[in-house]
Tab-separated table of C-alpha atoms and ligand atoms in Angstrom:
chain	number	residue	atom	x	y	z
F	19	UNK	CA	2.252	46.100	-0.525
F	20	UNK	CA	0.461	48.039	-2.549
F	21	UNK	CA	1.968	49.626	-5.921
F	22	UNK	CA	2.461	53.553	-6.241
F	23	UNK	CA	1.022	54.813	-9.189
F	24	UNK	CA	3.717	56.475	-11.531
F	25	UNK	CA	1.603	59.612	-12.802
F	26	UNK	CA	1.854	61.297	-9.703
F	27	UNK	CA	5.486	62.112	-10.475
F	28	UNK	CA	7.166	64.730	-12.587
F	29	UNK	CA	10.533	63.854	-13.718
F	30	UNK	CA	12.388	65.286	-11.049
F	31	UNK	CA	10.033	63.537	-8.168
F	32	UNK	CA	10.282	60.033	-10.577
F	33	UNK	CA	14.247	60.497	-10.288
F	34	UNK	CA	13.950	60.664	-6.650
F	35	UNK	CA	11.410	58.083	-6.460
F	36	UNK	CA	13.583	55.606	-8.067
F	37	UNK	CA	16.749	56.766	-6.705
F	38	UNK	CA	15.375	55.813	-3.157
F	39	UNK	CA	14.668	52.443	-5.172
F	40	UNK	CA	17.846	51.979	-6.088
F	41	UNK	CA	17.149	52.349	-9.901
F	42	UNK	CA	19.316	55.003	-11.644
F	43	UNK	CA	18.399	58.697	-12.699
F	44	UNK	CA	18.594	57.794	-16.578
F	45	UNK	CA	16.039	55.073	-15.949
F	46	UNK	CA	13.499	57.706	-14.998
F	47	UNK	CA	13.967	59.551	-17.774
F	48	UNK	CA	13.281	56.428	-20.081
F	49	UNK	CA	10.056	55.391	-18.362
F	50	UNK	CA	8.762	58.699	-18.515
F	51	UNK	CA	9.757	58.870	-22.500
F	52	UNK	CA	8.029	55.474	-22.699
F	53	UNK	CA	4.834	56.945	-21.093
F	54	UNK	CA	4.075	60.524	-22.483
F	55	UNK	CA	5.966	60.291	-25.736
F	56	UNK	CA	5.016	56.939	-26.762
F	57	UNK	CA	1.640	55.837	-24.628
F	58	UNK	CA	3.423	52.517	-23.157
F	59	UNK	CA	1.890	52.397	-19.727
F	60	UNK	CA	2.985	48.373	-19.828
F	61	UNK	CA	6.333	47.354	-18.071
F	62	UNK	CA	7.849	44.628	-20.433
F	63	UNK	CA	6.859	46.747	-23.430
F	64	UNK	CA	9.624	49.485	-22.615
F	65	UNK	CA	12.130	47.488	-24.763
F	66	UNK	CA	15.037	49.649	-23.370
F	67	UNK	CA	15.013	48.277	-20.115
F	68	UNK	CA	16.479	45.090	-18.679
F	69	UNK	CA	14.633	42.498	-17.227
F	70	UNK	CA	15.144	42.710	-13.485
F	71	UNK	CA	14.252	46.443	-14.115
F	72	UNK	CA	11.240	45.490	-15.752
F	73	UNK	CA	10.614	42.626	-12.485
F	74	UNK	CA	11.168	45.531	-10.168
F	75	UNK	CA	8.847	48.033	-11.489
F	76	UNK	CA	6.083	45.811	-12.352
F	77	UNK	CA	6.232	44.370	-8.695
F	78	UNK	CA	6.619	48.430	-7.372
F	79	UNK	CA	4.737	50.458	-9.461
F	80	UNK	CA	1.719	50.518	-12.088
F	81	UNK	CA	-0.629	52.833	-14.306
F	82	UNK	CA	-3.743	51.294	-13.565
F	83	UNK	CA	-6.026	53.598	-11.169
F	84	UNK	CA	-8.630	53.876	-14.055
F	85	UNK	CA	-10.877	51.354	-15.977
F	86	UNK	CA	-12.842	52.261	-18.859
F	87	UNK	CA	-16.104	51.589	-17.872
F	88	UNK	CA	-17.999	52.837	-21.120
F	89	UNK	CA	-17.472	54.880	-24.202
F	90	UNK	CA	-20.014	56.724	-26.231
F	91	UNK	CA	-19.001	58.775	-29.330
F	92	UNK	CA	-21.513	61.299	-30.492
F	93	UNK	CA	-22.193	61.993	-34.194
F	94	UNK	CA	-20.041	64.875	-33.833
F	95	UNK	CA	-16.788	63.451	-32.983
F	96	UNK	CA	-17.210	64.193	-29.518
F	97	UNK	CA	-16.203	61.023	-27.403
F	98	UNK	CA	-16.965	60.472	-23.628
F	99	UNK	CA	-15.488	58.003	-21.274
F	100	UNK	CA	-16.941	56.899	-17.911
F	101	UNK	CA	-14.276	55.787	-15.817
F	102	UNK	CA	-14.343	53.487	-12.752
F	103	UNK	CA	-11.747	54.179	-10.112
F	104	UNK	CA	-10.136	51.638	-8.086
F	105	UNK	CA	-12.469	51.707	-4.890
F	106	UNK	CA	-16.093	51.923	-7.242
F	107	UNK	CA	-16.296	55.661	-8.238
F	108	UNK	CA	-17.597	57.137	-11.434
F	109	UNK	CA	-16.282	59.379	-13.356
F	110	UNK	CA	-16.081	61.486	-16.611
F	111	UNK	CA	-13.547	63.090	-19.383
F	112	UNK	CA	-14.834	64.095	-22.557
F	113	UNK	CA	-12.555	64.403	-25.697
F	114	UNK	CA	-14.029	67.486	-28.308
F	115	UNK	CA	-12.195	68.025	-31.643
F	116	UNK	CA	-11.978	70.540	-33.703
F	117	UNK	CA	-9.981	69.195	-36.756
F	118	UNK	CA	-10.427	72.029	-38.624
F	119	UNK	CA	-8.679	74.077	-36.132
F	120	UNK	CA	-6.313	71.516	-35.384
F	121	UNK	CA	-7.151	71.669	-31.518
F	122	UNK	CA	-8.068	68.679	-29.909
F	123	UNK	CA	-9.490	69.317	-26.238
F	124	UNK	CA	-10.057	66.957	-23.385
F	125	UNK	CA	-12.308	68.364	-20.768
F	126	UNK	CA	-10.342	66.886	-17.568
F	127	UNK	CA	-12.543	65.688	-13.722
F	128	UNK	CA	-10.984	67.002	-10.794
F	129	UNK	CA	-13.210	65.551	-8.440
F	130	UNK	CA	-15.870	62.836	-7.933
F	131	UNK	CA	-19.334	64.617	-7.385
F	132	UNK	CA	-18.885	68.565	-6.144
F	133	UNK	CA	-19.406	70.163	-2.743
F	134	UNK	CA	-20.570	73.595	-4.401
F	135	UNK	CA	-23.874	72.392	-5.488
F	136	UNK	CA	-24.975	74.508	-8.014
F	137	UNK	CA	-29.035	74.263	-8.912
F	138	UNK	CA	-28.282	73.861	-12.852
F	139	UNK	CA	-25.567	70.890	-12.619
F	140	UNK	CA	-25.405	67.605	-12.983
F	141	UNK	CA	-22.396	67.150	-11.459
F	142	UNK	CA	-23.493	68.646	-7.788
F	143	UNK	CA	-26.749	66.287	-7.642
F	144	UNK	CA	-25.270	64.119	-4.952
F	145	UNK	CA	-22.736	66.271	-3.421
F	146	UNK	CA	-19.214	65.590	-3.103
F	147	UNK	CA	-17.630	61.840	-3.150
F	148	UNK	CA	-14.044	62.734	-2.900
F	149	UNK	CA	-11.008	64.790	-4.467
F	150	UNK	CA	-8.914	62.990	-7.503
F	151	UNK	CA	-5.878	62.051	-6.812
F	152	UNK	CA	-2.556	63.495	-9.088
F	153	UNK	CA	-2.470	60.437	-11.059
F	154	UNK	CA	-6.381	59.908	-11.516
F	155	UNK	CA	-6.144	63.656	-12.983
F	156	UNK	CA	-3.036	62.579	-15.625
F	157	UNK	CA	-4.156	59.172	-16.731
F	158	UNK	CA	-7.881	60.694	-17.645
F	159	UNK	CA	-5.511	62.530	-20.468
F	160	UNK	CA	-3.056	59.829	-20.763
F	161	UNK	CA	-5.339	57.445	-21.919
F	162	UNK	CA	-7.725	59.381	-23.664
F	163	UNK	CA	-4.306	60.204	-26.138
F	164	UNK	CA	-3.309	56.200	-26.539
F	165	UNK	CA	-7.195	56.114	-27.244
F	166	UNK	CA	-7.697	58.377	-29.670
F	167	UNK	CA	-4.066	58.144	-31.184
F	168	UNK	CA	-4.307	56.250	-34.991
F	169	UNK	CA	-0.692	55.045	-36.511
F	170	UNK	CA	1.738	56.444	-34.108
F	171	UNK	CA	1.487	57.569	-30.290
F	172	UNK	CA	0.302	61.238	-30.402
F	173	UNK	CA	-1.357	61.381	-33.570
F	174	UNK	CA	-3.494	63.953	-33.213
F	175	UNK	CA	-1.977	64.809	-30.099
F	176	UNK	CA	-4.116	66.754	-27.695
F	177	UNK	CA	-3.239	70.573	-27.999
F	178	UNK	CA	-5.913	72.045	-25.108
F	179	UNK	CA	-6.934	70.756	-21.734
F	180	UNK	CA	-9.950	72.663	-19.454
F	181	UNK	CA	-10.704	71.611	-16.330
F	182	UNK	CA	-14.306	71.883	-16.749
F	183	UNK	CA	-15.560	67.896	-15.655
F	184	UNK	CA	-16.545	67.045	-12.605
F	185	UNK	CA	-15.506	69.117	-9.467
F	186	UNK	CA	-14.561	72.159	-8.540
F	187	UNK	CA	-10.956	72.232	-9.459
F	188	UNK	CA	-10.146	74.839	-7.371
F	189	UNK	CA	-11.370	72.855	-3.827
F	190	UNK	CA	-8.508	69.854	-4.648
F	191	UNK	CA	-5.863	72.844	-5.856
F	192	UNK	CA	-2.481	71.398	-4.815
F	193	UNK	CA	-3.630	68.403	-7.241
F	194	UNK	CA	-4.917	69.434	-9.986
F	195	UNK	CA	-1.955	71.857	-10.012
F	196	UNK	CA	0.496	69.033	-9.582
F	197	UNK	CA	-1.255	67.432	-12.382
F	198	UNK	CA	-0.847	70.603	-14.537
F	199	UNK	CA	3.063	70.879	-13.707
F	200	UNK	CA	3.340	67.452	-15.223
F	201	UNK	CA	1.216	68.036	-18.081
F	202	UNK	CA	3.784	71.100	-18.769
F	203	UNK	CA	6.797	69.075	-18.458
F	204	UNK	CA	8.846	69.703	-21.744
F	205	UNK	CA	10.122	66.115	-21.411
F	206	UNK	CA	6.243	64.802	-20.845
F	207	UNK	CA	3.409	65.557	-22.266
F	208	UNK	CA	4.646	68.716	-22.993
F	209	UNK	CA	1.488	70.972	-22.968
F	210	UNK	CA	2.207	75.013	-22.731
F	211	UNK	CA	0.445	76.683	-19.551
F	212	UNK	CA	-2.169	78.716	-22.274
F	213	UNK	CA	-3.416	76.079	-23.480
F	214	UNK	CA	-4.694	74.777	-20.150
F	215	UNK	CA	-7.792	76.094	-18.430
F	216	UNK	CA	-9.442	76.077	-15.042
F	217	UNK	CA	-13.098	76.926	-14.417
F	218	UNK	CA	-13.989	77.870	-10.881
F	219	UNK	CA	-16.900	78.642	-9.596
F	220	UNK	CA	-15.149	81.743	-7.524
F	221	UNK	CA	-13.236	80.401	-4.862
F	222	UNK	CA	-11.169	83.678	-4.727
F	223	UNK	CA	-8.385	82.766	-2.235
F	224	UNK	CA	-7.277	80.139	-4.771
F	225	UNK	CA	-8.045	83.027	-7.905
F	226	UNK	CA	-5.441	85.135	-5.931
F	227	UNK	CA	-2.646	82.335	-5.373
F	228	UNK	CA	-2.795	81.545	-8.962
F	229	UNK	CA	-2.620	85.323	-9.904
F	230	UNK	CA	0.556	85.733	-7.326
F	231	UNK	CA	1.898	82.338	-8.758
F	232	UNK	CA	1.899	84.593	-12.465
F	233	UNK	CA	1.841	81.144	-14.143
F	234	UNK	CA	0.129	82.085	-17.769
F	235	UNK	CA	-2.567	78.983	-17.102
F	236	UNK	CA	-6.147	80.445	-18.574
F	237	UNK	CA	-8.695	81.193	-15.893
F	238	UNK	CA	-12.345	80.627	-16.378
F	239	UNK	CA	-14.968	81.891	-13.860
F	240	UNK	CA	-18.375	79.915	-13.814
F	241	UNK	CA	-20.374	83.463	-13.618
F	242	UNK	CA	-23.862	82.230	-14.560
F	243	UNK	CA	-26.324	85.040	-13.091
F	244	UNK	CA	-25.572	88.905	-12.716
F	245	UNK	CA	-26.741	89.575	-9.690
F	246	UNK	CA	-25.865	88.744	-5.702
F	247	UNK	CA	-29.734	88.073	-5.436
F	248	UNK	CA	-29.778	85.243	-8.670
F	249	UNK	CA	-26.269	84.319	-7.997
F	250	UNK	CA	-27.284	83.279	-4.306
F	251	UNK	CA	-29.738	81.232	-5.624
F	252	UNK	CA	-28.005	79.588	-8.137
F	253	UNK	CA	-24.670	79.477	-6.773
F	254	UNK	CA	-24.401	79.022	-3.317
F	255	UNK	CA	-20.935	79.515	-2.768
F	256	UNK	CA	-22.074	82.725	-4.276
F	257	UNK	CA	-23.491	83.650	-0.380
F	258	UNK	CA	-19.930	83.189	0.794
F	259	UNK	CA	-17.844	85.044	-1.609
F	260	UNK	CA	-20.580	87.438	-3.255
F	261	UNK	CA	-19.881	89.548	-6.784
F	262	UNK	CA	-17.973	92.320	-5.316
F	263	UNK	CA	-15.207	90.189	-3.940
F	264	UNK	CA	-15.415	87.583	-6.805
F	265	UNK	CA	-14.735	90.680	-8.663
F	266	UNK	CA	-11.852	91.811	-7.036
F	267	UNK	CA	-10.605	89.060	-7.140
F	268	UNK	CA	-10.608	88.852	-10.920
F	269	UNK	CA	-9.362	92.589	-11.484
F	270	UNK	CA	-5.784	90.970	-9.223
F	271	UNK	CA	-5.669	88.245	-11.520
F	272	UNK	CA	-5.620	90.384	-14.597
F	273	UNK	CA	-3.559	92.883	-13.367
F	274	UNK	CA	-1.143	90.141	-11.796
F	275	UNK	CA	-1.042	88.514	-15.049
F	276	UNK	CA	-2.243	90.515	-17.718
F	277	UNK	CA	-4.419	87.647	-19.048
F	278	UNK	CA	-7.845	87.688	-20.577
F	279	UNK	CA	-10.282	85.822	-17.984
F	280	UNK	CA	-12.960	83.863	-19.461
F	281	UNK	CA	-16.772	84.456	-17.631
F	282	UNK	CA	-18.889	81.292	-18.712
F	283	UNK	CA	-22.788	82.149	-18.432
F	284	UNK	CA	-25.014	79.622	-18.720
F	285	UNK	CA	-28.048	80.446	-20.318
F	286	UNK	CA	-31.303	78.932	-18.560
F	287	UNK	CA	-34.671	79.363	-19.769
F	288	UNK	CA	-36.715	81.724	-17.785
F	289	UNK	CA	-34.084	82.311	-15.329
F	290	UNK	CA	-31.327	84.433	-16.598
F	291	UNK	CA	-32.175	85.263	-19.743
F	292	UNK	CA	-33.726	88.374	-19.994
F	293	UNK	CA	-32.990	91.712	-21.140
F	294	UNK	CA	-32.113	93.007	-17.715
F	295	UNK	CA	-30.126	90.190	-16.950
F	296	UNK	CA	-28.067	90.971	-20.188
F	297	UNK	CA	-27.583	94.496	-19.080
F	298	UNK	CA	-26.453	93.926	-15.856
F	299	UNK	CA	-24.167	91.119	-17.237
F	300	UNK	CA	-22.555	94.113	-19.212
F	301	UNK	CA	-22.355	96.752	-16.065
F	302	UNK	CA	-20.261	93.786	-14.341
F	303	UNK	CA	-18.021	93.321	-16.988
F	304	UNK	CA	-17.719	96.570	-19.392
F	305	UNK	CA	-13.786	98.001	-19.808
F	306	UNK	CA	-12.201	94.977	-18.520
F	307	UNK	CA	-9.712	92.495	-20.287
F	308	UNK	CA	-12.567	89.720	-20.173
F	309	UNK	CA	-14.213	87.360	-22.604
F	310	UNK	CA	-17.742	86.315	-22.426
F	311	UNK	CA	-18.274	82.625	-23.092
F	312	UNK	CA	-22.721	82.198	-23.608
F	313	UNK	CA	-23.646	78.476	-22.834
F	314	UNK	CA	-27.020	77.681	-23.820
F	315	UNK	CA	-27.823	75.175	-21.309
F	316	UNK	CA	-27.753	71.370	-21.121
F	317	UNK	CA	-31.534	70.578	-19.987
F	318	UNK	CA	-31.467	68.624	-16.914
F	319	UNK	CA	-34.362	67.321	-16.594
F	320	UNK	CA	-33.928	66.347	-12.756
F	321	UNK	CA	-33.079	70.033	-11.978
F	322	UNK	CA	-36.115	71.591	-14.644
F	323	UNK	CA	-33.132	73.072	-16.644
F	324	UNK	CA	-34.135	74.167	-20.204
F	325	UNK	CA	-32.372	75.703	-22.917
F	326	UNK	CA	-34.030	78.862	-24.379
F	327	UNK	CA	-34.482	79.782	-28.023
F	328	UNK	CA	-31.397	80.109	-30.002
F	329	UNK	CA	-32.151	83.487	-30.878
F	330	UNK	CA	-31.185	84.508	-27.032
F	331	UNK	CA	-27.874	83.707	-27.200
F	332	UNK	CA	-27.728	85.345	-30.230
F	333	UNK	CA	-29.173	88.393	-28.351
F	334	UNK	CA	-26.675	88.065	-25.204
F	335	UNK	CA	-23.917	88.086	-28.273
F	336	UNK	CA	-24.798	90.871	-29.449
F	337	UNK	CA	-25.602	93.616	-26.900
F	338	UNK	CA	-22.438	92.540	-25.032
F	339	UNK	CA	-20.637	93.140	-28.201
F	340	UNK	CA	-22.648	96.656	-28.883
F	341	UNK	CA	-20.540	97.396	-25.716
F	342	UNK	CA	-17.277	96.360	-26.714
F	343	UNK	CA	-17.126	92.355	-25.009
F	344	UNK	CA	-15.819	89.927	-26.928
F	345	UNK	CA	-18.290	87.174	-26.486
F	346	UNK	CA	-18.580	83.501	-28.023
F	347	UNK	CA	-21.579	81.133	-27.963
F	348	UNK	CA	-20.450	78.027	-27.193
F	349	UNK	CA	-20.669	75.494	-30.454
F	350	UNK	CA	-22.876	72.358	-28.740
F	351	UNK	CA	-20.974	69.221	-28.979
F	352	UNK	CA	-21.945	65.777	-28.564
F	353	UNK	CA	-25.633	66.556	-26.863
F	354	UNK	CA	-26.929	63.252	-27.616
F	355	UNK	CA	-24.664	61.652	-25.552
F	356	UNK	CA	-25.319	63.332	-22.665
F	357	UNK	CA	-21.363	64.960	-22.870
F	358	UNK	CA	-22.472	68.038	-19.978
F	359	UNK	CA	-19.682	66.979	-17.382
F	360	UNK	CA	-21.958	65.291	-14.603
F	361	UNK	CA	-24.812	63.747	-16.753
F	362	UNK	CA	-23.659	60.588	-17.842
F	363	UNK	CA	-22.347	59.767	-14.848
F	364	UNK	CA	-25.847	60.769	-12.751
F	365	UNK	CA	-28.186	58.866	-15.655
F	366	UNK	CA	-26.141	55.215	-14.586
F	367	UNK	CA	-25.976	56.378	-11.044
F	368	UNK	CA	-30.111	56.307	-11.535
F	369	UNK	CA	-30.679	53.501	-13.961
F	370	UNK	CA	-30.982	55.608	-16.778
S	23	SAH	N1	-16.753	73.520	-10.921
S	23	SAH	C1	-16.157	74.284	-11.940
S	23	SAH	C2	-15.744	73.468	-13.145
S	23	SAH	C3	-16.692	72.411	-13.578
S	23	SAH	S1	-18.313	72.953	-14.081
S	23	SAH	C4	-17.034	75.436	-12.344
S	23	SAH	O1	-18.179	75.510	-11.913
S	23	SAH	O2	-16.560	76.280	-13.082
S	23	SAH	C5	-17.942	73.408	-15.738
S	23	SAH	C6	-18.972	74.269	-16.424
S	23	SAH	O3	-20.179	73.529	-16.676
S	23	SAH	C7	-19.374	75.479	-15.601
S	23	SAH	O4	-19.148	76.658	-16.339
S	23	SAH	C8	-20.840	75.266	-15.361
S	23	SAH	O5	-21.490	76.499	-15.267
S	23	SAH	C9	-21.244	74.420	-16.562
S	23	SAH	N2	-22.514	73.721	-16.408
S	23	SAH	C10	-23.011	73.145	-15.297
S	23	SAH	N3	-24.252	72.663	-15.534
S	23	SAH	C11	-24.543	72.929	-16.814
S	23	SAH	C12	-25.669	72.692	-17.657
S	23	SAH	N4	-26.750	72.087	-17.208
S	23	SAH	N5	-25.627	73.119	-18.939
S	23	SAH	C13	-24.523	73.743	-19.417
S	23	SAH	N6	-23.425	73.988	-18.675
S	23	SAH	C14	-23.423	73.599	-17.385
S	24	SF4	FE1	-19.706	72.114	-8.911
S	24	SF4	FE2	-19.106	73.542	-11.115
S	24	SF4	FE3	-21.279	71.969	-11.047
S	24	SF4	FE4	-21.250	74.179	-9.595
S	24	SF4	S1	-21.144	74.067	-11.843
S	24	SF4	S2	-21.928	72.144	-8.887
S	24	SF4	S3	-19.109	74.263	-8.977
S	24	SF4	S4	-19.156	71.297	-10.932
């Protein structure tokens, strides 16, 4: 028989898990205390429970989908993990803090590979493997925090999580929003709906459910180029949902929720950097709650991505600020250890 993995429950589904186990409602409680307050993922370490208990779950249940396949930490702090899943996948999580801030991020995978295929990413090289699964989502964080922790379990404890890996988070929804009702639980992990993010690349019937769902989860749109024309090329899903109706989309979602939505824009040398580009990028987004977040781009060197001069971004910052944007340019983290979502994970894939 094979063993469920317990991360796909929330407290409520682990009671009724166990209950059709024959293992009582307070039990549930205590295993999920042991895991996401104090990072015990192994059976006869929960010292509260008795032995048969202990014989049952260990022969019904584990934690194990995931095996650190390799760690790199980047001069920065920044720390990447490669993960191998049980049937021979790759994939990637990448913890960024920001001690001074006190925020400790973990950008999360939601799938292996990506069906989007977007001409600047890593990720979307080889297409799309297959969706995570609810617990593969949860024990990318869940480990990362027993990793990372130093004296005691949750110390720092991680304050943000964007789904921003590999995937389009949006394609494997009713997971990765699973995943994000556990991460919520009060009794879990505990982490408040604003400080999670999801980055789409516009897939704007899922944009609408999560605007009708009024959950106050941060939304990030992958924007990238200005244009239909440069999106198409780009962004291919671009062809099927096109500006316009990505935009449309977004106005619901702000007036749904009255949050601020996030428009990342990668900035690639000699493709949408220009003046023009900069001004449309302003026409699209001018008078709306929005907040522009300028990526100078990870080079890629299998896709001829380049970044362009610093003194672009610096550029983009400014003229969408002359018009009232709030715009950030995104601090690089961890570059020489390949931490863009995707490009770890392609360089073993080749050899490199
Ligand atoms: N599929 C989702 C989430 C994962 S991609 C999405 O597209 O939003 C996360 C972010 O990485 C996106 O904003 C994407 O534009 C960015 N990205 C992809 N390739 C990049 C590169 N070469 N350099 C910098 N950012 C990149
Ligand atoms: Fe997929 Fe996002 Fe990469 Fe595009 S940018 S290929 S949507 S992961």
């Amino acid at each position: 028989m094979t063993k469920k993995n317990l991360l796909k429950f929330n407290l409520d589904d682990l009671k009724k898990e166990f209950k059709g186990n024959n293992i009582k409602g307070f039990r549930a409680k205590q295993v999920f205390n042991w895991i996401y307050r104090n990072g015990i993922i192994e059976f006869p370490k929960m010292s509260n429970l008795p032995q048969d208990l202990i014989n049952k779950l260990t022969k019904n249940y584990e934690i194990a989908d995931l095996n650190l396949n390799k760690k790199l930490i980047a001069k920065d702090g920044t720390q990447k993990y490669l993960w191998k899943t049980k049937d021979d996948n790759l994939l990637e999580s990448v913890f960024l803090p920001y001690e001074e801030e006190n925020r400790y991020s973990i950008c999360v995978s939601s799938q292996i590979g990506c069906s989007i295929g977007c001409k600047f990413c890593a990720t979307g090289l080889d297409g799309l493997t297959r969706d995570l699964t609810v617990s593969e989502i949860i024990e990318q964080i869940l480990k990362i925090q027993i990793d990372i922790s130093k004296e005691n379990f949750g110390n720092p404890k991680i304050t943000n999580i964007v789904f921003m890996g590999m995937g389009e988070p949006f394609l494997n929804y009713d997971n990765v929003m699973k995943a994000v009702s556990i991460l919520n639980d009060k009794k879990g992990f505990n982490i408040g709906m604003r400080k999670i993010t999801i980055s789409t690349s516009g897939i704007i019937e899922k944009i609408k459910t999560l605007a009708e769902k009024n959950q106050q989860i941060g939304l990030a749109i992958s924007l990238n180029a200005p244009n239909d024309q440069l999106r198409n090329k780009l962004m291919p899903i671009n062809k099927k949902y096109n500006l316009d109706r990505l935009m449309e989309a977004v106005n619901y979602y702000i007036r749904k929720t009255n949050r601020r939505v996030t428009f990342e824009y990668v900035l690639m040398k000699g493709i949408n950097d220009k003046e023009i580009h900069a001004e449309q990028l302003i026409a699209l987004l001018k008078n709306k709650l929005v907040h522009v977040n300028l990526i100078p781009a990870n080079p890629v060197p299998e896709l001829d991505i380049k970044r362009p001069k610093s003194n672009v971004a610096q550029y983009f910052k400014k003229r969408l600020e002359d018009n009232n944007i709030s715009a950030t340019i995104r601090v690089e983290k961890g570059t020489n250890i390949k931490a863009a979502c995707g490009q770890l994970r392609a360089s073993y894939q080749n050899g490199g």
